[in-house]
mmCIF file of C-alpha atoms in Angstrom:
data_model
loop_
_atom_site.group_PDB
_atom_site.id
_atom_site.type_symbol
_atom_site.label_atom_id
_atom_site.label_comp_id
_atom_site.label_asym_id
_atom_site.label_seq_id
_atom_site.Cartn_x
_atom_site.Cartn_y
_atom_site.Cartn_z
ATOM 1 C CA UNK A 1 -0.145 0.021 0.011
ATOM 2 C CA UNK A 2 1.329 3.510 -0.886
ATOM 3 C CA UNK A 3 0.940 5.498 2.282
ATOM 4 C CA UNK A 4 1.976 8.659 0.611
ATOM 5 C CA UNK A 5 -0.127 11.686 1.579
ATOM 6 C CA UNK A 6 -2.073 13.186 -1.307
ATOM 7 C CA UNK A 7 -2.353 16.660 -0.003
ATOM 8 C CA UNK A 8 -1.863 19.156 -2.868
ATOM 9 C CA UNK A 9 -0.972 18.359 -6.450
ATOM 10 C CA UNK A 10 1.698 20.624 -7.137
ATOM 11 C CA UNK A 11 4.773 18.666 -5.212
ATOM 12 C CA UNK A 12 7.701 19.189 -7.010
ATOM 13 C CA UNK A 13 10.226 19.386 -4.295
ATOM 14 C CA UNK A 14 11.549 16.077 -2.499
ATOM 15 C CA UNK A 15 12.826 16.792 1.053
ATOM 16 C CA UNK A 16 15.035 13.925 2.366
ATOM 17 C CA UNK A 17 15.853 13.796 5.885
ATOM 18 C CA UNK A 18 18.056 10.878 7.522
ATOM 19 C CA UNK A 19 17.126 10.645 11.121
ATOM 20 C CA UNK A 20 17.076 8.507 14.067
ATOM 21 C CA UNK A 21 16.808 11.220 16.773
ATOM 22 C CA UNK A 22 16.180 14.926 16.104
ATOM 23 C CA UNK A 23 13.383 14.653 13.486
ATOM 24 C CA UNK A 24 11.409 17.566 15.287
ATOM 25 C CA UNK A 25 13.692 19.919 13.407
ATOM 26 C CA UNK A 26 11.265 19.539 10.485
ATOM 27 C CA UNK A 27 8.844 21.641 12.461
ATOM 28 C CA UNK A 28 11.285 24.607 12.068
ATOM 29 C CA UNK A 29 11.864 24.218 8.454
ATOM 30 C CA UNK A 30 8.057 23.898 7.764
ATOM 31 C CA UNK A 31 7.526 27.185 9.773
ATOM 32 C CA UNK A 32 10.285 29.074 7.946
ATOM 33 C CA UNK A 33 8.596 27.899 4.660
ATOM 34 C CA UNK A 34 5.228 29.380 5.864
ATOM 35 C CA UNK A 35 6.747 32.437 7.604
ATOM 36 C CA UNK A 36 8.529 33.361 4.298
ATOM 37 C CA UNK A 37 5.638 32.539 1.926
ATOM 38 C CA UNK A 38 6.985 29.787 0.096
ATOM 39 C CA UNK A 39 4.425 27.176 -1.195
ATOM 40 C CA UNK A 40 4.414 24.158 1.529
ATOM 41 C CA UNK A 41 2.187 22.109 -0.908
ATOM 42 C CA UNK A 42 5.291 22.003 -3.108
ATOM 43 C CA UNK A 43 7.192 19.958 -0.328
ATOM 44 C CA UNK A 44 7.128 16.122 0.065
ATOM 45 C CA UNK A 45 9.294 14.977 3.044
ATOM 46 C CA UNK A 46 10.941 11.710 3.050
ATOM 47 C CA UNK A 47 12.227 10.773 6.497
ATOM 48 C CA UNK A 48 14.635 7.628 6.474
ATOM 49 C CA UNK A 49 15.119 6.157 9.575
ATOM 50 C CA UNK A 50 15.301 2.706 11.346
ATOM 51 C CA UNK A 51 13.068 -0.107 12.726
ATOM 52 C CA UNK A 52 14.116 0.883 16.249
ATOM 53 C CA UNK A 53 12.715 4.369 15.900
ATOM 54 C CA UNK A 54 9.240 5.952 16.674
ATOM 55 C CA UNK A 55 7.799 5.834 13.005
ATOM 56 C CA UNK A 56 4.472 6.335 14.461
ATOM 57 C CA UNK A 57 5.540 9.587 16.050
ATOM 58 C CA UNK A 58 7.237 10.905 12.883
ATOM 59 C CA UNK A 59 4.099 10.171 10.772
ATOM 60 C CA UNK A 60 1.966 11.906 13.453
ATOM 61 C CA UNK A 61 4.425 15.070 13.320
ATOM 62 C CA UNK A 62 3.900 15.234 9.549
ATOM 63 C CA UNK A 63 0.048 15.014 9.921
ATOM 64 C CA UNK A 64 0.104 17.624 12.808
ATOM 65 C CA UNK A 65 2.297 19.943 10.355
ATOM 66 C CA UNK A 66 -0.332 19.162 7.399
ATOM 67 C CA UNK A 67 2.624 18.461 5.024
ATOM 68 C CA UNK A 68 2.698 15.701 2.527
ATOM 69 C CA UNK A 69 5.252 13.088 3.379
ATOM 70 C CA UNK A 70 6.334 9.346 4.026
ATOM 71 C CA UNK A 71 8.445 7.557 6.744
ATOM 72 C CA UNK A 72 10.550 4.542 5.803
ATOM 73 C CA UNK A 73 12.357 2.483 8.273
ATOM 74 C CA UNK A 74 14.358 -0.552 7.228
ATOM 75 C CA UNK A 75 11.325 -2.620 7.222
ATOM 76 C CA UNK A 76 9.459 -0.217 4.805
ATOM 77 C CA UNK A 77 12.529 0.297 2.614
ATOM 78 C CA UNK A 78 12.393 -3.468 1.901
ATOM 79 C CA UNK A 79 8.757 -3.124 0.708
ATOM 80 C CA UNK A 80 9.549 -0.266 -1.169
ATOM 81 C CA UNK A 81 12.301 -2.275 -3.096
ATOM 82 C CA UNK A 82 9.811 -5.126 -3.728
ATOM 83 C CA UNK A 83 7.036 -2.890 -4.942
ATOM 84 C CA UNK A 84 9.327 -1.111 -7.277
ATOM 85 C CA UNK A 85 10.991 -4.254 -8.858
ATOM 86 C CA UNK A 86 14.430 -3.669 -7.382
ATOM 87 C CA UNK A 87 14.783 -5.832 -4.313
ATOM 88 C CA UNK A 88 18.015 -7.428 -5.721
ATOM 89 C CA UNK A 89 19.564 -3.925 -5.229
ATOM 90 C CA UNK A 90 18.710 -3.181 -1.832
ATOM 91 C CA UNK A 91 22.266 -3.422 -0.869
ATOM 92 C CA UNK A 92 23.262 -0.450 -2.583
ATOM 93 C CA UNK A 93 21.934 1.606 0.422
ATOM 94 C CA UNK A 94 23.419 0.633 3.777
ATOM 95 C CA UNK A 95 21.581 0.390 6.818
ATOM 96 C CA UNK A 96 22.005 2.626 9.802
ATOM 97 C CA UNK A 97 24.295 4.906 7.895
ATOM 98 C CA UNK A 98 24.200 8.619 6.895
ATOM 99 C CA UNK A 99 24.387 7.313 3.224
ATOM 100 C CA UNK A 100 20.927 6.193 3.521
ATOM 101 C CA UNK A 101 20.117 9.311 1.879
ATOM 102 C CA UNK A 102 20.767 7.333 -1.285
ATOM 103 C CA UNK A 103 17.098 5.681 -0.476
ATOM 104 C CA UNK A 104 15.867 8.996 -1.117
ATOM 105 C CA UNK A 105 17.391 9.657 -4.381
ATOM 106 C CA UNK A 106 15.782 6.328 -5.572
ATOM 107 C CA UNK A 107 12.486 7.431 -4.300
ATOM 108 C CA UNK A 108 12.721 10.615 -6.142
ATOM 109 C CA UNK A 109 13.915 8.686 -9.536
ATOM 110 C CA UNK A 110 10.662 6.723 -8.940
ATOM 111 C CA UNK A 111 8.286 9.548 -8.983
ATOM 112 C CA UNK A 112 8.902 11.721 -11.755
ATOM 113 C CA UNK A 113 6.844 14.587 -10.285
ATOM 114 C CA UNK A 114 9.927 15.475 -8.352
ATOM 115 C CA UNK A 115 11.954 18.008 -10.202
ATOM 116 C CA UNK A 116 14.216 19.216 -7.158
ATOM 117 C CA UNK A 117 15.467 17.427 -4.098
ATOM 118 C CA UNK A 118 16.671 18.766 -0.613
ATOM 119 C CA UNK A 119 19.098 17.083 1.711
ATOM 120 C CA UNK A 120 18.638 18.220 5.344
ATOM 121 C CA UNK A 121 20.389 16.862 8.461
ATOM 122 C CA UNK A 122 18.084 16.491 11.545
ATOM 123 C CA UNK A 123 20.937 18.583 13.600
ATOM 124 C CA UNK A 124 20.408 21.644 11.857
ATOM 125 C CA UNK A 125 17.791 24.345 11.906
ATOM 126 C CA UNK A 126 17.008 27.306 9.370
ATOM 127 C CA UNK A 127 18.060 30.874 9.906
ATOM 128 C CA UNK A 128 14.773 32.771 10.838
ATOM 129 C CA UNK A 129 15.650 35.935 8.525
ATOM 130 C CA UNK A 130 16.093 33.887 5.277
ATOM 131 C CA UNK A 131 13.557 32.069 3.229
ATOM 132 C CA UNK A 132 15.474 28.439 3.318
ATOM 133 C CA UNK A 133 13.483 26.714 0.578
ATOM 134 C CA UNK A 134 13.046 29.827 -1.601
ATOM 135 C CA UNK A 135 16.623 30.475 -1.657
ATOM 136 C CA UNK A 136 17.602 27.225 -2.601
ATOM 137 C CA UNK A 137 15.145 27.319 -5.716
ATOM 138 C CA UNK A 138 16.404 30.906 -6.433
ATOM 139 C CA UNK A 139 20.129 29.560 -6.297
ATOM 140 C CA UNK A 140 19.158 26.459 -8.875
ATOM 141 C CA UNK A 141 17.355 29.175 -11.284
ATOM 142 C CA UNK A 142 20.238 31.474 -11.059
ATOM 143 C CA UNK A 143 21.763 33.375 -13.990
ATOM 144 C CA UNK A 144 24.157 36.155 -13.981
ATOM 145 C CA UNK A 145 27.653 37.080 -12.572
ATOM 146 C CA UNK A 146 29.038 35.184 -9.640
ATOM 147 C CA UNK A 147 32.273 35.040 -7.853
ATOM 148 C CA UNK A 148 34.534 32.155 -9.088
ATOM 149 C CA UNK A 149 37.235 30.576 -6.740
ATOM 150 C CA UNK A 150 40.264 28.499 -7.731
ATOM 151 C CA UNK A 151 43.552 27.600 -6.145
ATOM 152 C CA UNK A 152 46.955 26.255 -7.039
ATOM 153 C CA UNK A 153 46.066 22.965 -5.441
ATOM 154 C CA UNK A 154 42.752 22.543 -7.556
ATOM 155 C CA UNK A 155 40.903 22.393 -4.404
ATOM 156 C CA UNK A 156 38.635 25.275 -3.155
ATOM 157 C CA UNK A 157 37.912 25.490 0.781
ATOM 158 C CA UNK A 158 34.124 26.359 1.117
ATOM 159 C CA UNK A 159 35.363 28.375 4.192
ATOM 160 C CA UNK A 160 37.978 30.135 2.361
ATOM 161 C CA UNK A 161 36.412 33.785 2.679
ATOM 162 C CA UNK A 162 37.350 34.142 6.450
ATOM 163 C CA UNK A 163 40.192 31.356 6.735
ATOM 164 C CA UNK A 164 42.907 33.772 7.682
ATOM 165 C CA UNK A 165 41.045 34.355 10.995
ATOM 166 C CA UNK A 166 39.684 31.019 11.759
ATOM 167 C CA UNK A 167 42.122 28.705 9.824
ATOM 168 C CA UNK A 168 39.335 26.015 9.155
ATOM 169 C CA UNK A 169 39.202 23.311 6.584
ATOM 170 C CA UNK A 170 35.946 21.147 6.111
ATOM 171 C CA UNK A 171 35.466 17.665 6.593
ATOM 172 C CA UNK A 172 37.123 15.847 3.511
ATOM 173 C CA UNK A 173 39.326 18.413 2.222
ATOM 174 C CA UNK A 174 42.624 16.772 1.462
ATOM 175 C CA UNK A 175 45.495 17.532 3.894
ATOM 176 C CA UNK A 176 47.940 17.706 1.211
ATOM 177 C CA UNK A 177 45.735 20.448 -0.617
ATOM 178 C CA UNK A 178 46.096 22.991 2.388
ATOM 179 C CA UNK A 179 47.730 26.142 2.534
ATOM 180 C CA UNK A 180 46.639 26.714 -0.999
ATOM 181 C CA UNK A 181 46.956 29.991 -2.810
ATOM 182 C CA UNK A 182 43.367 31.195 -3.638
ATOM 183 C CA UNK A 183 42.351 33.063 -6.650
ATOM 184 C CA UNK A 184 39.089 34.718 -7.170
ATOM 185 C CA UNK A 185 37.479 36.429 -10.090
ATOM 186 C CA UNK A 186 34.040 36.725 -11.631
ATOM 187 C CA UNK A 187 32.147 34.381 -14.109
ATOM 188 C CA UNK A 188 28.948 34.623 -16.246
ATOM 189 C CA UNK A 189 26.511 31.599 -15.447
ATOM 190 C CA UNK A 190 23.633 30.888 -17.600
ATOM 191 C CA UNK A 191 20.123 30.100 -16.195
ATOM 192 C CA UNK A 192 19.955 26.297 -16.050
ATOM 193 C CA UNK A 193 23.731 25.620 -15.342
ATOM 194 C CA UNK A 194 23.349 25.479 -11.909
ATOM 195 C CA UNK A 195 22.307 21.815 -10.835
ATOM 196 C CA UNK A 196 22.989 22.123 -6.983
ATOM 197 C CA UNK A 197 22.999 24.574 -4.433
ATOM 198 C CA UNK A 198 25.197 23.902 -1.228
ATOM 199 C CA UNK A 199 24.193 26.009 1.759
ATOM 200 C CA UNK A 200 26.797 26.422 4.386
ATOM 201 C CA UNK A 201 26.696 26.261 8.207
ATOM 202 C CA UNK A 202 26.819 28.565 11.284
ATOM 203 C CA UNK A 203 27.661 27.178 14.900
ATOM 204 C CA UNK A 204 29.566 23.968 14.555
ATOM 205 C CA UNK A 205 31.586 23.847 11.495
ATOM 206 C CA UNK A 206 31.548 20.458 9.492
ATOM 207 C CA UNK A 207 34.956 19.201 10.277
ATOM 208 C CA UNK A 208 36.731 15.780 10.386
ATOM 209 C CA UNK A 209 37.993 14.207 13.528
ATOM 210 C CA UNK A 210 41.580 14.993 13.331
ATOM 211 C CA UNK A 211 40.855 18.759 12.633
ATOM 212 C CA UNK A 212 38.509 18.662 15.551
ATOM 213 C CA UNK A 213 41.176 17.243 17.829
ATOM 214 C CA UNK A 214 43.582 19.947 16.456
ATOM 215 C CA UNK A 215 41.032 22.463 17.694
ATOM 216 C CA UNK A 216 41.244 21.041 21.043
ATOM 217 C CA UNK A 217 37.834 19.563 21.302
ATOM 218 C CA UNK A 218 37.109 16.125 22.639
ATOM 219 C CA UNK A 219 33.196 15.930 22.138
ATOM 220 C CA UNK A 220 33.075 15.732 18.425
ATOM 221 C CA UNK A 221 32.119 19.416 17.632
ATOM 222 C CA UNK A 222 34.964 22.186 17.444
ATOM 223 C CA UNK A 223 35.981 24.859 19.951
ATOM 224 C CA UNK A 224 35.894 27.386 16.727
ATOM 225 C CA UNK A 225 32.547 28.310 15.722
ATOM 226 C CA UNK A 226 31.403 29.983 12.395
ATOM 227 C CA UNK A 227 28.749 32.819 12.428
ATOM 228 C CA UNK A 228 27.107 34.581 9.398
ATOM 229 C CA UNK A 229 29.863 36.908 9.408
ATOM 230 C CA UNK A 230 32.293 34.205 8.175
ATOM 231 C CA UNK A 231 30.665 34.029 4.983
ATOM 232 C CA UNK A 232 30.500 36.596 2.170
ATOM 233 C CA UNK A 233 29.680 36.379 -1.503
ATOM 234 C CA UNK A 234 28.302 33.351 -2.720
ATOM 235 C CA UNK A 235 30.585 31.503 -5.397
ATOM 236 C CA UNK A 236 31.324 28.752 -7.659
ATOM 237 C CA UNK A 237 34.364 26.514 -7.752
ATOM 238 C CA UNK A 238 36.330 27.000 -11.122
ATOM 239 C CA UNK A 239 36.288 24.075 -13.581
ATOM 240 C CA UNK A 240 39.043 21.507 -12.742
ATOM 241 C CA UNK A 241 38.694 22.557 -9.064
ATOM 242 C CA UNK A 242 37.125 20.281 -6.511
ATOM 243 C CA UNK A 243 35.481 21.137 -3.196
ATOM 244 C CA UNK A 244 33.771 19.454 -0.279
ATOM 245 C CA UNK A 245 30.066 18.992 -0.663
ATOM 246 C CA UNK A 246 28.365 18.466 2.575
ATOM 247 C CA UNK A 247 24.670 16.998 2.354
ATOM 248 C CA UNK A 248 23.521 18.451 5.439
ATOM 249 C CA UNK A 249 21.919 21.476 3.524
ATOM 250 C CA UNK A 250 21.846 20.881 0.001
ATOM 251 C CA UNK A 251 19.375 21.315 -2.690
ATOM 252 C CA UNK A 252 19.695 19.705 -6.478
ATOM 253 C CA UNK A 253 17.977 18.976 -9.639
ATOM 254 C CA UNK A 254 16.470 15.671 -10.398
ATOM 255 C CA UNK A 255 18.972 15.102 -13.426
ATOM 256 C CA UNK A 256 22.085 15.019 -11.262
ATOM 257 C CA UNK A 257 20.603 11.589 -9.372
ATOM 258 C CA UNK A 258 22.711 9.252 -11.527
ATOM 259 C CA UNK A 259 25.955 10.944 -10.673
ATOM 260 C CA UNK A 260 25.053 11.836 -7.033
ATOM 261 C CA UNK A 261 25.019 8.286 -5.263
ATOM 262 C CA UNK A 262 25.985 8.341 -1.606
ATOM 263 C CA UNK A 263 28.634 5.559 -1.328
ATOM 264 C CA UNK A 264 28.103 2.382 0.907
ATOM 265 C CA UNK A 265 29.901 3.620 3.879
ATOM 266 C CA UNK A 266 30.168 1.994 7.494
ATOM 267 C CA UNK A 267 29.063 -1.495 7.032
ATOM 268 C CA UNK A 268 31.763 -2.610 4.806
ATOM 269 C CA UNK A 269 34.786 -4.980 5.604
ATOM 270 C CA UNK A 270 37.343 -2.152 5.417
ATOM 271 C CA UNK A 271 35.396 -0.119 8.139
ATOM 272 C CA UNK A 272 35.385 2.988 5.798
ATOM 273 C CA UNK A 273 32.872 5.663 6.887
ATOM 274 C CA UNK A 274 32.014 9.269 6.829
ATOM 275 C CA UNK A 275 33.139 9.968 3.020
ATOM 276 C CA UNK A 276 29.604 9.137 1.326
ATOM 277 C CA UNK A 277 28.601 12.826 0.807
ATOM 278 C CA UNK A 278 32.214 13.756 0.259
ATOM 279 C CA UNK A 279 32.897 11.299 -2.359
ATOM 280 C CA UNK A 280 29.608 11.786 -4.179
ATOM 281 C CA UNK A 281 30.510 15.497 -4.430
ATOM 282 C CA UNK A 282 33.708 14.566 -6.320
ATOM 283 C CA UNK A 283 31.336 12.493 -8.769
ATOM 284 C CA UNK A 284 29.145 15.487 -9.091
ATOM 285 C CA UNK A 285 31.769 18.103 -9.525
ATOM 286 C CA UNK A 286 33.633 15.982 -12.285
ATOM 287 C CA UNK A 287 30.284 15.530 -14.181
ATOM 288 C CA UNK A 288 29.464 19.193 -13.788
ATOM 289 C CA UNK A 289 32.787 20.154 -15.378
ATOM 290 C CA UNK A 290 32.438 17.834 -18.139
ATOM 291 C CA UNK A 291 28.838 18.866 -18.807
ATOM 292 C CA UNK A 292 29.222 22.589 -18.367
ATOM 293 C CA UNK A 293 27.223 22.882 -15.191
ATOM 294 C CA UNK A 294 27.820 24.284 -11.678
ATOM 295 C CA UNK A 295 27.440 23.993 -8.024
ATOM 296 C CA UNK A 296 26.242 26.980 -6.237
ATOM 297 C CA UNK A 297 27.704 27.601 -2.688
ATOM 298 C CA UNK A 298 26.909 29.947 0.062
ATOM 299 C CA UNK A 299 23.272 30.658 1.305
ATOM 300 C CA UNK A 300 20.897 29.733 2.517
ATOM 301 C CA UNK A 301 22.833 29.307 5.777
ATOM 302 C CA UNK A 302 21.554 26.684 8.299
ATOM 303 C CA UNK A 303 22.597 26.426 12.097
ATOM 304 C CA UNK A 304 24.700 23.109 12.631
ATOM 305 C CA UNK A 305 23.897 21.877 16.287
ATOM 306 C CA UNK A 306 26.043 18.881 16.252
ATOM 307 C CA UNK A 307 25.459 16.868 19.310
ATOM 308 C CA UNK A 308 28.340 15.952 21.587
ATOM 309 C CA UNK A 309 29.972 12.608 21.013
ATOM 310 C CA UNK A 310 33.570 11.166 21.452
ATOM 311 C CA UNK A 311 36.037 12.773 18.751
ATOM 312 C CA UNK A 312 37.825 9.600 18.786
ATOM 313 C CA UNK A 313 34.941 7.539 17.747
ATOM 314 C CA UNK A 314 34.430 9.870 14.781
ATOM 315 C CA UNK A 315 38.249 9.367 14.195
ATOM 316 C CA UNK A 316 37.814 5.604 14.184
ATOM 317 C CA UNK A 317 35.200 5.766 11.639
ATOM 318 C CA UNK A 318 37.241 8.031 9.371
ATOM 319 C CA UNK A 319 40.879 6.853 9.732
ATOM 320 C CA UNK A 320 40.432 3.565 7.448
ATOM 321 C CA UNK A 321 39.643 6.137 4.572
ATOM 322 C CA UNK A 322 41.892 9.210 5.205
ATOM 323 C CA UNK A 323 44.529 8.086 2.879
ATOM 324 C CA UNK A 324 42.037 7.075 0.092
ATOM 325 C CA UNK A 325 40.380 10.530 0.318
ATOM 326 C CA UNK A 326 43.882 11.966 -0.409
ATOM 327 C CA UNK A 327 43.809 10.262 -3.854
ATOM 328 C CA UNK A 328 40.115 9.487 -4.910
ATOM 329 C CA UNK A 329 39.748 12.825 -6.404
ATOM 330 C CA UNK A 330 42.748 12.065 -8.760
ATOM 331 C CA UNK A 331 40.977 8.930 -9.904
ATOM 332 C CA UNK A 332 37.667 10.782 -10.539
ATOM 333 C CA UNK A 333 39.528 13.724 -12.331
ATOM 334 C CA UNK A 334 40.776 11.552 -15.344
ATOM 335 C CA UNK A 335 37.018 10.038 -15.683
ATOM 336 C CA UNK A 336 34.257 10.758 -18.242
ATOM 337 C CA UNK A 337 35.863 13.602 -20.398
ATOM 338 C CA UNK A 338 33.837 12.829 -23.615
ATOM 339 C CA UNK A 339 30.969 11.511 -21.785
ATOM 340 C CA UNK A 340 27.326 13.533 -22.501
ATOM 341 C CA UNK A 341 24.975 12.853 -19.586
ATOM 342 C CA UNK A 342 25.475 12.645 -15.676
ATOM 343 C CA UNK A 343 24.846 8.868 -16.082
ATOM 344 C CA UNK A 344 27.765 8.529 -18.427
ATOM 345 C CA UNK A 345 30.180 10.501 -16.573
ATOM 346 C CA UNK A 346 29.275 8.148 -13.557
ATOM 347 C CA UNK A 347 29.652 4.948 -15.412
ATOM 348 C CA UNK A 348 33.084 5.702 -16.578
ATOM 349 C CA UNK A 349 33.978 6.858 -13.169
ATOM 350 C CA UNK A 350 32.500 3.528 -11.681
ATOM 351 C CA UNK A 351 34.625 1.660 -14.402
ATOM 352 C CA UNK A 352 37.939 3.645 -13.182
ATOM 353 C CA UNK A 353 37.244 2.760 -9.662
ATOM 354 C CA UNK A 354 36.256 -0.887 -10.133
ATOM 355 C CA UNK A 355 39.125 -1.630 -12.295
ATOM 356 C CA UNK A 356 41.727 0.224 -11.035
ATOM 357 C CA UNK A 357 44.808 -1.167 -8.811
ATOM 358 C CA UNK A 358 44.777 0.769 -5.678
ATOM 359 C CA UNK A 359 46.957 -1.620 -3.434
ATOM 360 C CA UNK A 360 49.586 1.012 -2.884
ATOM 361 C CA UNK A 361 47.071 2.763 -0.639
ATOM 362 C CA UNK A 362 45.569 1.768 2.618
ATOM 363 C CA UNK A 363 42.287 -0.183 2.175
ATOM 364 C CA UNK A 364 42.574 0.586 -1.484
ATOM 365 C CA UNK A 365 40.279 -2.391 -2.609
ATOM 366 C CA UNK A 366 37.358 -0.454 -1.109
ATOM 367 C CA UNK A 367 37.508 1.818 -4.024
ATOM 368 C CA UNK A 368 37.038 -1.414 -6.140
ATOM 369 C CA UNK A 369 34.085 -1.961 -4.053
ATOM 370 C CA UNK A 370 32.764 1.457 -4.626
ATOM 371 C CA UNK A 371 33.071 0.801 -8.359
ATOM 372 C CA UNK A 372 31.047 -2.164 -8.407
ATOM 373 C CA UNK A 373 28.333 -0.700 -6.129
ATOM 374 C CA UNK A 374 28.263 2.381 -8.354
ATOM 375 C CA UNK A 375 27.528 0.246 -11.442
ATOM 376 C CA UNK A 376 24.834 -1.560 -9.329
ATOM 377 C CA UNK A 377 23.388 1.991 -8.579
ATOM 378 C CA UNK A 378 23.063 2.725 -12.463
ATOM 379 C CA UNK A 379 21.587 -0.646 -12.791
ATOM 380 C CA UNK A 380 19.039 0.037 -10.169
ATOM 381 C CA UNK A 381 17.906 3.349 -11.476
ATOM 382 C CA UNK A 382 17.339 1.795 -14.757
ATOM 383 C CA UNK A 383 15.385 -1.161 -13.403
ATOM 384 C CA UNK A 384 13.189 1.632 -11.637
ATOM 385 C CA UNK A 385 12.886 3.411 -14.922
ATOM 386 C CA UNK A 386 11.620 0.352 -16.551
ATOM 387 C CA UNK A 387 9.089 -0.654 -13.842
ATOM 388 C CA UNK A 388 5.671 0.993 -13.510
ATOM 389 C CA UNK A 389 4.847 2.657 -10.344
ATOM 390 C CA UNK A 390 2.524 0.734 -8.049
ATOM 391 C CA UNK A 391 -0.977 2.233 -8.145
ATOM 392 C CA UNK A 392 -2.264 4.124 -4.979
ATOM 393 C CA UNK A 393 -4.654 2.066 -2.739
#
């Protein structure tokens, strides 16, 4: 049975929230939309959770807010795979992992009415003075002149604008690309070029465990905090330059889904975790460069209220992939040069990872594993495309 709410007939924005704790944050995002006059009937919320969570409470919250939405715990995801003819591909979305956001992408793909997706983490809140959803939609529709950022390391620090004061580099930024020389200029962007809008974050910056420890924090957060004053002009990264893409505050066009797979982290024999959105951002940026598209960065800001936890636990989850993170972008950078679609760029990237010899790096075989799963991702999307959607009861 399809339990999707039928409120409204204008839904074109799928809001994907991975959550096991603070799902009440959705109330603040809905209130922000209504306060700023954003048409809430455009929004459909997909909460991706686990069997041990209070699914009934989550559904009750959506009803109380009078918004369209569904809640998928592990059991319901399995039912969804069966109903959509892709049970054999259920492994592409890891359980109890932030990378469960990939399920939201599959859900979008199976429902063509969704032209836009939004990722929201459950430990964030919108800023009251900004139209959260409206700003993301404006960014995706942007055309005009915007700041372009590049560096001699071919990496852009999304926190570069006040880096001389706070010295921060975000989670996933390679250590070997630090101390870069930054250059900025202006570039004209045509309407339709922007396929993703990455909103940045105030309060707790998105850092990896090593950088959190260097900042003197043992509770998984950071002693150094960011404010709106740390962010100036919105910007794009120049062609051939990579950047960290964090999925806590991110909007995107439907067309990028084939190249935006959130990788199978946490539940793998190499114990690699915490790089699902980071590496998906590499795939997306490479595809954008090949296809003449852009990732827009800056507003809307969100307030990141990361809960205290052991920094050493985060370090244990990250350390298995740290060396790979220094190099995987170089593999990605050589793939798909002549491809003509997001799926084609991603397919060539998958082949490069699946067939490459990465034995010189710690846990290099994990990249082969990722490449195979990326191939399965494309096969799953194709199977969904061929399978008629189940009728509503």
